[in-house]
PDB file of C-alpha atoms and ligand atoms in Angstrom:
ATOM      1  CA  MET A   1      77.110 -66.661-101.733  1.00  0.00           C
ATOM      2  CA  SER A   2      75.415 -66.750-105.224  1.00  0.00           C
ATOM      3  CA  GLU A   3      77.086 -68.697-108.012  1.00  0.00           C
ATOM      4  CA  ARG A   4      78.026 -66.666-110.914  1.00  0.00           C
ATOM      5  CA  PRO A   5      76.031 -67.794-114.026  1.00  0.00           C
ATOM      6  CA  SER A   6      77.941 -69.695-116.564  1.00  0.00           C
ATOM      7  CA  ALA A   7      79.436 -67.612-119.365  1.00  0.00           C
ATOM      8  CA  ALA A   8      77.038 -69.394-122.003  1.00  0.00           C
ATOM      9  CA  ASP A   9      73.973 -69.205-119.895  1.00  0.00           C
ATOM     10  CA  SER A  10      74.456 -65.372-119.578  1.00  0.00           C
ATOM     11  CA  ALA A  11      75.200 -64.861-123.046  1.00  0.00           C
ATOM     12  CA  ARG A  12      72.106 -67.178-124.070  1.00  0.00           C
ATOM     13  CA  LEU A  13      69.862 -65.400-121.668  1.00  0.00           C
ATOM     14  CA  LEU A  14      71.116 -61.897-122.641  1.00  0.00           C
ATOM     15  CA  ARG A  15      70.694 -62.833-126.260  1.00  0.00           C
ATOM     16  CA  GLN A  16      67.292 -64.092-125.721  1.00  0.00           C
ATOM     17  CA  ARG A  17      66.261 -60.809-124.202  1.00  0.00           C
ATOM     18  CA  VAL A  18      67.550 -58.705-127.023  1.00  0.00           C
ATOM     19  CA  GLU A  19      65.756 -60.863-129.640  1.00  0.00           C
ATOM     20  CA  MET A  20      62.589 -60.499-127.740  1.00  0.00           C
ATOM     21  CA  GLY A  21      62.932 -56.686-127.982  1.00  0.00           C
ATOM     22  CA  GLY A  22      63.700 -56.565-124.429  1.00  0.00           C
ATOM     23  CA  GLY A  23      66.168 -53.470-124.682  1.00  0.00           C
ATOM     24  CA  GLU A  24      64.699 -51.641-121.820  1.00  0.00           C
ATOM     25  CA  VAL A  25      64.572 -54.795-119.763  1.00  0.00           C
ATOM     26  CA  PHE A  26      67.993 -55.681-120.668  1.00  0.00           C
ATOM     27  CA  LEU A  27      69.410 -52.268-119.301  1.00  0.00           C
ATOM     28  CA  ASP A  28      67.108 -52.397-116.263  1.00  0.00           C
ATOM     29  CA  GLY A  29      67.107 -53.893-112.818  1.00  0.00           C
ATOM     30  CA  MET A  30      67.603 -57.612-113.333  1.00  0.00           C
ATOM     31  CA  THR A  31      70.310 -57.330-115.904  1.00  0.00           C
ATOM     32  CA  ARG A  32      72.005 -54.874-113.737  1.00  0.00           C
ATOM     33  CA  ALA A  33      71.923 -57.281-110.968  1.00  0.00           C
ATOM     34  CA  GLU A  34      73.349 -59.785-113.040  1.00  0.00           C
ATOM     35  CA  ALA A  35      76.206 -57.561-114.254  1.00  0.00           C
ATOM     36  CA  MET A  36      76.931 -56.758-110.490  1.00  0.00           C
ATOM     37  CA  ALA A  37      77.096 -60.633-109.716  1.00  0.00           C
ATOM     38  CA  MET A  38      79.278 -61.042-112.774  1.00  0.00           C
ATOM     39  CA  THR A  39      81.462 -58.034-111.567  1.00  0.00           C
ATOM     40  CA  ALA A  40      81.826 -59.486-108.003  1.00  0.00           C
ATOM     41  CA  SER A  41      82.882 -62.878-109.610  1.00  0.00           C
ATOM     42  CA  ALA A  42      85.310 -61.294-111.832  1.00  0.00           C
ATOM     43  CA  ARG A  43      86.976 -59.400-108.921  1.00  0.00           C
ATOM     44  CA  ARG A  44      87.222 -62.723-107.051  1.00  0.00           C
ATOM     45  CA  GLY A  45      89.198 -63.871-110.052  1.00  0.00           C
ATOM     46  CA  THR A  46      86.867 -66.807-110.592  1.00  0.00           C
ATOM     47  CA  PRO A  47      86.477 -67.633-114.158  1.00  0.00           C
ATOM     48  CA  PRO A  48      83.354 -68.919-115.995  1.00  0.00           C
ATOM     49  CA  PRO A  49      83.141 -72.541-114.784  1.00  0.00           C
ATOM     50  CA  GLU A  50      82.641 -74.279-118.064  1.00  0.00           C
ATOM     51  CA  LYS A  51      85.768 -74.493-120.621  1.00  0.00           C
ATOM     52  CA  VAL A  52      85.353 -73.800-124.046  1.00  0.00           C
ATOM     53  CA  PRO A  53      84.903 -77.143-125.946  1.00  0.00           C
ATOM     54  CA  ALA A  54      87.962 -78.026-128.111  1.00  0.00           C
ATOM     55  CA  ALA A  55      85.767 -78.770-131.211  1.00  0.00           C
ATOM     56  CA  THR A  56      84.115 -75.307-131.051  1.00  0.00           C
ATOM     57  CA  ALA A  57      86.937 -73.239-129.510  1.00  0.00           C
ATOM     58  CA  PRO A  58      88.196 -70.010-130.971  1.00  0.00           C
ATOM     59  CA  ALA A  59      91.219 -70.238-133.285  1.00  0.00           C
ATOM     60  CA  PRO A  60      94.086 -71.373-131.068  1.00  0.00           C
ATOM     61  CA  ARG A  61      96.562 -68.649-129.885  1.00  0.00           C
ATOM     62  CA  SER A  62     100.120 -68.448-130.996  1.00  0.00           C
ATOM     63  CA  PRO A  63     102.463 -70.263-128.743  1.00  0.00           C
ATOM     64  CA  ALA A  64     103.621 -66.766-127.534  1.00  0.00           C
ATOM     65  CA  ALA A  65     100.229 -65.694-126.616  1.00  0.00           C
ATOM     66  CA  SER A  66      99.592 -66.537-122.798  1.00  0.00           C
ATOM     67  CA  PRO A  67      97.505 -65.181-119.967  1.00  0.00           C
ATOM     68  CA  ALA A  68     100.462 -63.141-118.836  1.00  0.00           C
ATOM     69  CA  VAL A  69     100.316 -59.446-119.678  1.00  0.00           C
ATOM     70  CA  ARG A  70     103.065 -58.691-122.647  1.00  0.00           C
ATOM     71  CA  SER A  71     103.687 -55.953-124.868  1.00  0.00           C
ATOM     72  CA  ARG A  72     103.936 -56.137-128.609  1.00  0.00           C
ATOM     73  CA  PRO A  73     105.280 -53.029-130.032  1.00  0.00           C
ATOM     74  CA  VAL A  74     103.570 -51.927-133.490  1.00  0.00           C
ATOM     75  CA  PRO A  75     104.816 -49.939-136.273  1.00  0.00           C
ATOM     76  CA  ALA A  76     104.495 -46.314-136.172  1.00  0.00           C
ATOM     77  CA  THR A  77     102.198 -46.426-139.125  1.00  0.00           C
ATOM     78  CA  PRO A  78      99.941 -49.563-138.736  1.00  0.00           C
ATOM     79  CA  LYS A  79      98.897 -51.315-142.065  1.00  0.00           C
ATOM     80  CA  GLY A  80      95.247 -51.994-142.750  1.00  0.00           C
ATOM     81  CA  PRO A  81      93.806 -55.638-143.120  1.00  0.00           C
ATOM     82  CA  SER A  82      93.860 -55.277-146.783  1.00  0.00           C
ATOM     83  CA  GLY A  83      97.618 -56.168-147.315  1.00  0.00           C
ATOM     84  CA  GLY A  84      98.069 -52.646-148.371  1.00  0.00           C
ATOM     85  CA  ALA A  85      99.852 -49.850-146.750  1.00  0.00           C
ATOM     86  CA  ALA A  86      96.374 -48.569-145.518  1.00  0.00           C
ATOM     87  CA  ALA A  87      97.867 -46.556-142.903  1.00  0.00           C
ATOM     88  CA  ALA A  88     100.635 -44.803-144.941  1.00  0.00           C
ATOM     89  CA  ALA A  89     100.140 -41.837-147.368  1.00  0.00           C
ATOM     90  CA  PRO A  90      98.201 -40.569-148.934  1.00  0.00           C
ATOM     91  CA  ALA A  91      95.665 -41.115-146.127  1.00  0.00           C
ATOM     92  CA  ASP A  92      98.480 -39.674-143.671  1.00  0.00           C
ATOM     93  CA  ALA A  93      98.499 -36.725-146.071  1.00  0.00           C
ATOM     94  CA  TRP A  94      95.153 -35.537-144.671  1.00  0.00           C
ATOM     95  CA  ALA A  95      96.069 -32.763-142.279  1.00  0.00           C
ATOM     96  CA  LEU A  96      93.783 -33.088-139.321  1.00  0.00           C
ATOM     97  CA  PRO A  97      93.513 -30.595-136.633  1.00  0.00           C
ATOM     98  CA  ASP A  98      94.672 -30.999-133.054  1.00  0.00           C
ATOM     99  CA  ASN A  99      91.554 -29.733-131.690  1.00  0.00           C
ATOM    100  CA  TYR A 100      88.743 -32.286-130.921  1.00  0.00           C
ATOM    101  CA  ALA A 101      85.757 -30.130-131.652  1.00  0.00           C
ATOM    102  CA  GLU A 102      87.312 -29.087-135.060  1.00  0.00           C
ATOM    103  CA  LEU A 103      88.092 -32.614-135.817  1.00  0.00           C
ATOM    104  CA  ARG A 104      84.667 -33.844-135.147  1.00  0.00           C
ATOM    105  CA  GLU A 105      83.238 -31.197-137.416  1.00  0.00           C
ATOM    106  CA  ILE A 106      85.711 -32.316-139.994  1.00  0.00           C
ATOM    107  CA  ALA A 107      84.371 -35.789-139.780  1.00  0.00           C
ATOM    108  CA  LEU A 108      80.734 -34.842-139.803  1.00  0.00           C
ATOM    109  CA  SER A 109      80.804 -33.449-143.172  1.00  0.00           C
ATOM    110  CA  CYS A 110      83.429 -35.740-144.735  1.00  0.00           C
ATOM    111  CA  THR A 111      82.867 -37.148-148.295  1.00  0.00           C
ATOM    112  CA  ARG A 112      86.386 -38.559-148.434  1.00  0.00           C
ATOM    113  CA  CYS A 113      85.163 -41.841-149.659  1.00  0.00           C
ATOM    114  CA  ARG A 114      82.000 -43.286-151.255  1.00  0.00           C
ATOM    115  CA  LEU A 115      80.089 -44.335-148.039  1.00  0.00           C
ATOM    116  CA  ALA A 116      79.281 -40.634-147.685  1.00  0.00           C
ATOM    117  CA  GLU A 117      76.642 -41.218-150.645  1.00  0.00           C
ATOM    118  CA  GLY A 118      74.681 -43.853-148.535  1.00  0.00           C
ATOM    119  CA  ARG A 119      74.871 -42.650-145.014  1.00  0.00           C
ATOM    120  CA  THR A 120      72.071 -41.131-143.003  1.00  0.00           C
ATOM    121  CA  GLN A 121      74.720 -39.282-140.959  1.00  0.00           C
ATOM    122  CA  VAL A 122      78.243 -39.833-139.760  1.00  0.00           C
ATOM    123  CA  VAL A 123      78.712 -41.811-136.600  1.00  0.00           C
ATOM    124  CA  PHE A 124      81.923 -40.085-134.902  1.00  0.00           C
ATOM    125  CA  SER A 125      82.040 -41.400-131.529  1.00  0.00           C
ATOM    126  CA  ASP A 126      80.104 -41.634-127.954  1.00  0.00           C
ATOM    127  CA  GLY A 127      81.399 -41.169-124.307  1.00  0.00           C
ATOM    128  CA  PRO A 128      83.500 -38.562-122.569  1.00  0.00           C
ATOM    129  CA  SER A 129      86.445 -37.423-124.686  1.00  0.00           C
ATOM    130  CA  ASP A 130      88.653 -37.845-121.390  1.00  0.00           C
ATOM    131  CA  ALA A 131      87.677 -41.490-121.049  1.00  0.00           C
ATOM    132  CA  ARG A 132      90.059 -43.880-119.492  1.00  0.00           C
ATOM    133  CA  LEU A 133      89.163 -46.654-122.058  1.00  0.00           C
ATOM    134  CA  MET A 134      88.660 -46.340-125.809  1.00  0.00           C
ATOM    135  CA  VAL A 135      86.595 -49.115-127.452  1.00  0.00           C
ATOM    136  CA  VAL A 136      87.116 -49.357-131.358  1.00  0.00           C
ATOM    137  CA  GLY A 137      84.775 -51.242-133.499  1.00  0.00           C
ATOM    138  CA  GLU A 138      84.336 -51.820-137.002  1.00  0.00           C
ATOM    139  CA  ALA A 139      81.650 -49.699-138.824  1.00  0.00           C
ATOM    140  CA  PRO A 140      78.157 -48.313-138.011  1.00  0.00           C
ATOM    141  CA  GLY A 141      75.059 -50.619-138.609  1.00  0.00           C
ATOM    142  CA  ALA A 142      71.382 -49.450-139.371  1.00  0.00           C
ATOM    143  CA  ASN A 143      70.748 -48.451-135.852  1.00  0.00           C
ATOM    144  CA  GLU A 144      73.921 -46.223-135.402  1.00  0.00           C
ATOM    145  CA  ASP A 145      73.441 -44.812-139.037  1.00  0.00           C
ATOM    146  CA  GLU A 146      70.122 -43.846-137.705  1.00  0.00           C
ATOM    147  CA  THR A 147      71.137 -42.263-134.347  1.00  0.00           C
ATOM    148  CA  GLY A 148      74.457 -40.909-135.170  1.00  0.00           C
ATOM    149  CA  LEU A 149      75.898 -42.955-132.071  1.00  0.00           C
ATOM    150  CA  PRO A 150      77.991 -46.162-132.089  1.00  0.00           C
ATOM    151  CA  PHE A 151      77.023 -49.300-130.661  1.00  0.00           C
ATOM    152  CA  VAL A 152      73.483 -48.639-129.867  1.00  0.00           C
ATOM    153  CA  GLY A 153      71.757 -51.743-131.052  1.00  0.00           C
ATOM    154  CA  ALA A 154      71.686 -55.272-129.389  1.00  0.00           C
ATOM    155  CA  ALA A 155      75.743 -55.698-129.796  1.00  0.00           C
ATOM    156  CA  GLY A 156      76.171 -52.275-128.076  1.00  0.00           C
ATOM    157  CA  LYS A 157      73.843 -53.062-125.038  1.00  0.00           C
ATOM    158  CA  TYR A 158      75.514 -56.289-124.734  1.00  0.00           C
ATOM    159  CA  LEU A 159      79.004 -54.541-124.820  1.00  0.00           C
ATOM    160  CA  ASP A 160      77.654 -52.208-121.944  1.00  0.00           C
ATOM    161  CA  LEU A 161      76.943 -55.308-119.925  1.00  0.00           C
ATOM    162  CA  LEU A 162      79.885 -56.929-120.533  1.00  0.00           C
ATOM    163  CA  LEU A 163      82.077 -53.782-119.575  1.00  0.00           C
ATOM    164  CA  ALA A 164      80.155 -53.552-116.467  1.00  0.00           C
ATOM    165  CA  THR A 165      81.486 -56.935-115.560  1.00  0.00           C
ATOM    166  CA  VAL A 166      84.963 -55.415-114.990  1.00  0.00           C
ATOM    167  CA  GLY A 167      83.463 -52.310-113.252  1.00  0.00           C
ATOM    168  CA  LEU A 168      83.624 -50.054-116.627  1.00  0.00           C
ATOM    169  CA  SER A 169      80.737 -47.721-117.032  1.00  0.00           C
ATOM    170  CA  ARG A 170      80.192 -46.784-120.666  1.00  0.00           C
ATOM    171  CA  ALA A 171      78.490 -43.484-119.567  1.00  0.00           C
ATOM    172  CA  GLU A 172      81.446 -42.229-117.342  1.00  0.00           C
ATOM    173  CA  SER A 173      84.737 -43.746-118.688  1.00  0.00           C
ATOM    174  CA  VAL A 174      84.363 -45.250-122.016  1.00  0.00           C
ATOM    175  CA  TYR A 175      84.773 -43.443-125.307  1.00  0.00           C
ATOM    176  CA  ILE A 176      83.656 -45.557-128.387  1.00  0.00           C
ATOM    177  CA  ALA A 177      84.472 -44.955-132.192  1.00  0.00           C
ATOM    178  CA  ASN A 178      84.561 -47.126-135.213  1.00  0.00           C
ATOM    179  CA  VAL A 179      87.297 -47.713-137.768  1.00  0.00           C
ATOM    180  CA  LEU A 180      84.844 -46.394-140.504  1.00  0.00           C
ATOM    181  CA  LYS A 181      82.383 -43.584-139.507  1.00  0.00           C
ATOM    182  CA  CYS A 182      79.854 -44.225-142.033  1.00  0.00           C
ATOM    183  CA  ARG A 183      77.756 -47.422-142.658  1.00  0.00           C
ATOM    184  CA  PRO A 184      78.778 -49.749-145.394  1.00  0.00           C
ATOM    185  CA  PRO A 185      75.794 -50.558-147.666  1.00  0.00           C
ATOM    186  CA  ALA A 186      73.972 -53.694-146.244  1.00  0.00           C
ATOM    187  CA  ASN A 187      76.323 -53.870-143.513  1.00  0.00           C
ATOM    188  CA  ARG A 188      79.088 -55.396-145.530  1.00  0.00           C
ATOM    189  CA  ASN A 189      82.706 -55.456-144.578  1.00  0.00           C
ATOM    190  CA  PRO A 190      84.885 -52.529-144.762  1.00  0.00           C
ATOM    191  CA  LEU A 191      86.981 -52.313-148.003  1.00  0.00           C
ATOM    192  CA  PRO A 192      90.561 -51.594-147.933  1.00  0.00           C
ATOM    193  CA  ASN A 193      90.415 -48.089-149.634  1.00  0.00           C
ATOM    194  CA  GLU A 194      87.583 -47.070-146.872  1.00  0.00           C
ATOM    195  CA  ILE A 195      89.721 -47.967-144.115  1.00  0.00           C
ATOM    196  CA  GLU A 196      92.596 -46.288-145.908  1.00  0.00           C
ATOM    197  CA  ALA A 197      90.588 -43.052-146.366  1.00  0.00           C
ATOM    198  CA  CYS A 198      89.091 -43.226-142.823  1.00  0.00           C
ATOM    199  CA  SER A 199      91.712 -44.333-140.557  1.00  0.00           C
ATOM    200  CA  PRO A 200      93.250 -41.077-140.090  1.00  0.00           C
ATOM    201  CA  LEU A 201      90.208 -39.601-138.186  1.00  0.00           C
ATOM    202  CA  LEU A 202      90.174 -42.704-135.748  1.00  0.00           C
ATOM    203  CA  ARG A 203      94.187 -42.343-135.358  1.00  0.00           C
ATOM    204  CA  LYS A 204      93.533 -38.630-134.412  1.00  0.00           C
ATOM    205  CA  GLN A 205      90.766 -39.455-132.253  1.00  0.00           C
ATOM    206  CA  ILE A 206      93.075 -41.924-130.371  1.00  0.00           C
ATOM    207  CA  GLU A 207      95.849 -39.026-130.179  1.00  0.00           C
ATOM    208  CA  LEU A 208      93.390 -36.585-128.862  1.00  0.00           C
ATOM    209  CA  VAL A 209      91.383 -38.818-126.353  1.00  0.00           C
ATOM    210  CA  LYS A 210      94.677 -40.170-124.969  1.00  0.00           C
ATOM    211  CA  PRO A 211      93.134 -43.230-123.434  1.00  0.00           C
ATOM    212  CA  GLU A 212      94.654 -45.283-120.854  1.00  0.00           C
ATOM    213  CA  ALA A 213      93.785 -48.561-122.705  1.00  0.00           C
ATOM    214  CA  LEU A 214      92.362 -49.350-126.059  1.00  0.00           C
ATOM    215  CA  LEU A 215      89.900 -52.326-126.761  1.00  0.00           C
ATOM    216  CA  ALA A 216      89.594 -53.327-130.300  1.00  0.00           C
ATOM    217  CA  VAL A 217      86.552 -55.279-130.844  1.00  0.00           C
ATOM    218  CA  GLY A 218      86.565 -57.459-133.897  1.00  0.00           C
ATOM    219  CA  SER A 219      89.145 -58.221-136.714  1.00  0.00           C
ATOM    220  CA  PHE A 220      89.125 -55.025-138.666  1.00  0.00           C
ATOM    221  CA  SER A 221      89.909 -52.795-135.824  1.00  0.00           C
ATOM    222  CA  GLY A 222      92.314 -55.376-134.194  1.00  0.00           C
ATOM    223  CA  GLN A 223      94.262 -55.817-137.481  1.00  0.00           C
ATOM    224  CA  LEU A 224      94.565 -52.089-137.991  1.00  0.00           C
ATOM    225  CA  LEU A 225      95.781 -51.119-134.654  1.00  0.00           C
ATOM    226  CA  THR A 226      98.236 -53.910-134.248  1.00  0.00           C
ATOM    227  CA  GLY A 227      99.457 -53.533-137.708  1.00  0.00           C
ATOM    228  CA  ARG A 228      99.035 -57.194-138.331  1.00  0.00           C
ATOM    229  CA  GLU A 229      97.133 -57.556-141.365  1.00  0.00           C
ATOM    230  CA  LYS A 230      95.593 -60.862-142.246  1.00  0.00           C
ATOM    231  CA  VAL A 231      96.329 -62.231-138.873  1.00  0.00           C
ATOM    232  CA  ALA A 232      93.253 -63.945-137.637  1.00  0.00           C
ATOM    233  CA  LEU A 233      91.413 -62.371-134.554  1.00  0.00           C
ATOM    234  CA  GLY A 234      92.199 -65.500-132.589  1.00  0.00           C
ATOM    235  CA  GLU A 235      96.029 -65.013-132.959  1.00  0.00           C
ATOM    236  CA  LEU A 236      95.566 -61.225-131.812  1.00  0.00           C
ATOM    237  CA  ARG A 237      93.363 -61.815-128.825  1.00  0.00           C
ATOM    238  CA  GLY A 238      94.617 -63.006-125.317  1.00  0.00           C
ATOM    239  CA  GLU A 239      97.801 -60.533-125.013  1.00  0.00           C
ATOM    240  CA  VAL A 240      98.427 -56.975-124.561  1.00  0.00           C
ATOM    241  CA  HIS A 241      99.577 -55.177-127.622  1.00  0.00           C
ATOM    242  CA  THR A 242     100.578 -51.520-127.766  1.00  0.00           C
ATOM    243  CA  TYR A 243      99.516 -48.739-130.020  1.00  0.00           C
ATOM    244  CA  HIS A 244     102.016 -45.782-129.986  1.00  0.00           C
ATOM    245  CA  GLY A 245     102.556 -46.534-126.500  1.00  0.00           C
ATOM    246  CA  VAL A 246      98.810 -47.101-125.603  1.00  0.00           C
ATOM    247  CA  PRO A 247      98.160 -50.750-124.177  1.00  0.00           C
ATOM    248  CA  LEU A 248      95.918 -52.482-126.744  1.00  0.00           C
ATOM    249  CA  ILE A 249      93.677 -55.759-126.304  1.00  0.00           C
ATOM    250  CA  VAL A 250      91.975 -57.284-129.099  1.00  0.00           C
ATOM    251  CA  THR A 251      88.953 -59.435-128.610  1.00  0.00           C
ATOM    252  CA  TYR A 252      85.460 -60.411-130.410  1.00  0.00           C
ATOM    253  CA  HIS A 253      82.923 -58.122-131.438  1.00  0.00           C
ATOM    254  CA  PRO A 254      79.956 -58.119-129.113  1.00  0.00           C
ATOM    255  CA  ALA A 255      77.905 -59.061-132.047  1.00  0.00           C
ATOM    256  CA  ALA A 256      80.066 -62.172-132.609  1.00  0.00           C
ATOM    257  CA  LEU A 257      79.439 -63.068-129.038  1.00  0.00           C
ATOM    258  CA  LEU A 258      75.588 -62.807-129.529  1.00  0.00           C
ATOM    259  CA  ARG A 259      75.998 -65.261-132.295  1.00  0.00           C
ATOM    260  CA  ASN A 260      78.481 -67.579-130.768  1.00  0.00           C
ATOM    261  CA  PRO A 261      77.971 -67.513-126.828  1.00  0.00           C
ATOM    262  CA  LYS A 262      80.768 -70.048-126.668  1.00  0.00           C
ATOM    263  CA  TRP A 263      83.280 -67.406-127.108  1.00  0.00           C
ATOM    264  CA  THR A 264      82.043 -65.413-124.041  1.00  0.00           C
ATOM    265  CA  ARG A 265      84.668 -67.334-121.975  1.00  0.00           C
ATOM    266  CA  ALA A 266      87.452 -66.177-124.219  1.00  0.00           C
ATOM    267  CA  PHE A 267      86.030 -62.463-124.173  1.00  0.00           C
ATOM    268  CA  TRP A 268      85.893 -62.772-120.261  1.00  0.00           C
ATOM    269  CA  ASP A 269      89.621 -63.586-120.171  1.00  0.00           C
ATOM    270  CA  ASP A 270      90.208 -60.595-122.467  1.00  0.00           C
ATOM    271  CA  LEU A 271      88.306 -58.353-120.076  1.00  0.00           C
ATOM    272  CA  GLN A 272      90.400 -59.552-117.289  1.00  0.00           C
ATOM    273  CA  LEU A 273      93.668 -58.533-119.238  1.00  0.00           C
ATOM    274  CA  LEU A 274      91.960 -55.158-119.765  1.00  0.00           C
ATOM    275  CA  ARG A 275      90.997 -54.680-116.077  1.00  0.00           C
ATOM    276  CA  GLY A 276      94.564 -55.374-115.188  1.00  0.00           C
ATOM    277  CA  VAL A 277      95.924 -52.996-117.501  1.00  0.00           C
ATOM    278  CA  ILE A 278      93.702 -50.206-116.331  1.00  0.00           C
ATOM    279  CA  ASP A 279      94.399 -51.133-112.712  1.00  0.00           C
ATOM    280  CA  GLY A 280      97.997 -50.791-113.546  1.00  0.00           C
ATOM    281  CA  ALA A 281      98.014 -47.563-115.125  1.00  0.00           C
TER     282      ALA A 281
HETATM  283  S1  SF4 B   1      83.524 -43.511-144.055  1.00  0.00           S
HETATM  284 FE1  SF4 B   1      85.083 -42.112-143.149  1.00  0.00          FE
HETATM  285  S2  SF4 B   1      86.341 -41.372-145.067  1.00  0.00           S
HETATM  286 FE2  SF4 B   1      84.537 -42.145-145.758  1.00  0.00          FE
HETATM  287  S3  SF4 B   1      82.950 -40.520-145.906  1.00  0.00           S
HETATM  288 FE3  SF4 B   1      82.667 -41.456-143.788  1.00  0.00          FE
HETATM  289  S4  SF4 B   1      83.810 -40.352-142.445  1.00  0.00           S
HETATM  290 FE4  SF4 B   1      84.762 -39.834-144.642  1.00  0.00          FE
END
């Protein structure tokens, strides 16, 4: 039986390929074989062999956070990470339709915040609208702004591979959207007023897609969907929250994993939580 590559080695290898412009290679033969090997390992329940060194580990979890699946109810109107009532009115006063196609049309022509001025196009979503899993990221980057699709750059390709390790095919069973639908200039962080303006679109997307599970990648989506503003991502990950009754797992953004392969182990642990939630749905 072949041994599963270490999390750090996998992340380093994949990052090197992406940096070498190996996008096609990344998605073809060898990478898929690696994904299958990782999937087999995941199904055996074998964690990556190495532990994260204490000196470089992600922020420690709260004492309440354990590998066990637990639920943390969230407020009916989660707050944004700004400290303000981002999810409350007047954003909630935006009357959005219950029809998915109409919602998309509204988003594609939205000028509700100043990000409309600099975008090439609105990045609404990717994936089937009846997907079992919904991944929520932060905001479009340059590639996404250009193509109109979320997670199409290096981080997106890495996300595809990571999801494959727990048997989730992006094309078949994953719907992806961002907190913001338009690219912030120079890829800066979303501003509180932008999140406040745009988050009703995301909430309506979740309501209409009705996923069996939510995976928030990165602190902005994690804080928004848990309603736990200013709580570090390291405190949010590693447990199962709920968003209006939908199981929610918060973890690192794949772009952060490309920069910090040492976090791959923690991400892998979060994927096991996710797989358990979906298997139990
Ligand atoms: S970021 Fe959201 S609220 Fe702002 S213009 Fe784009 S779609 Fe509208």
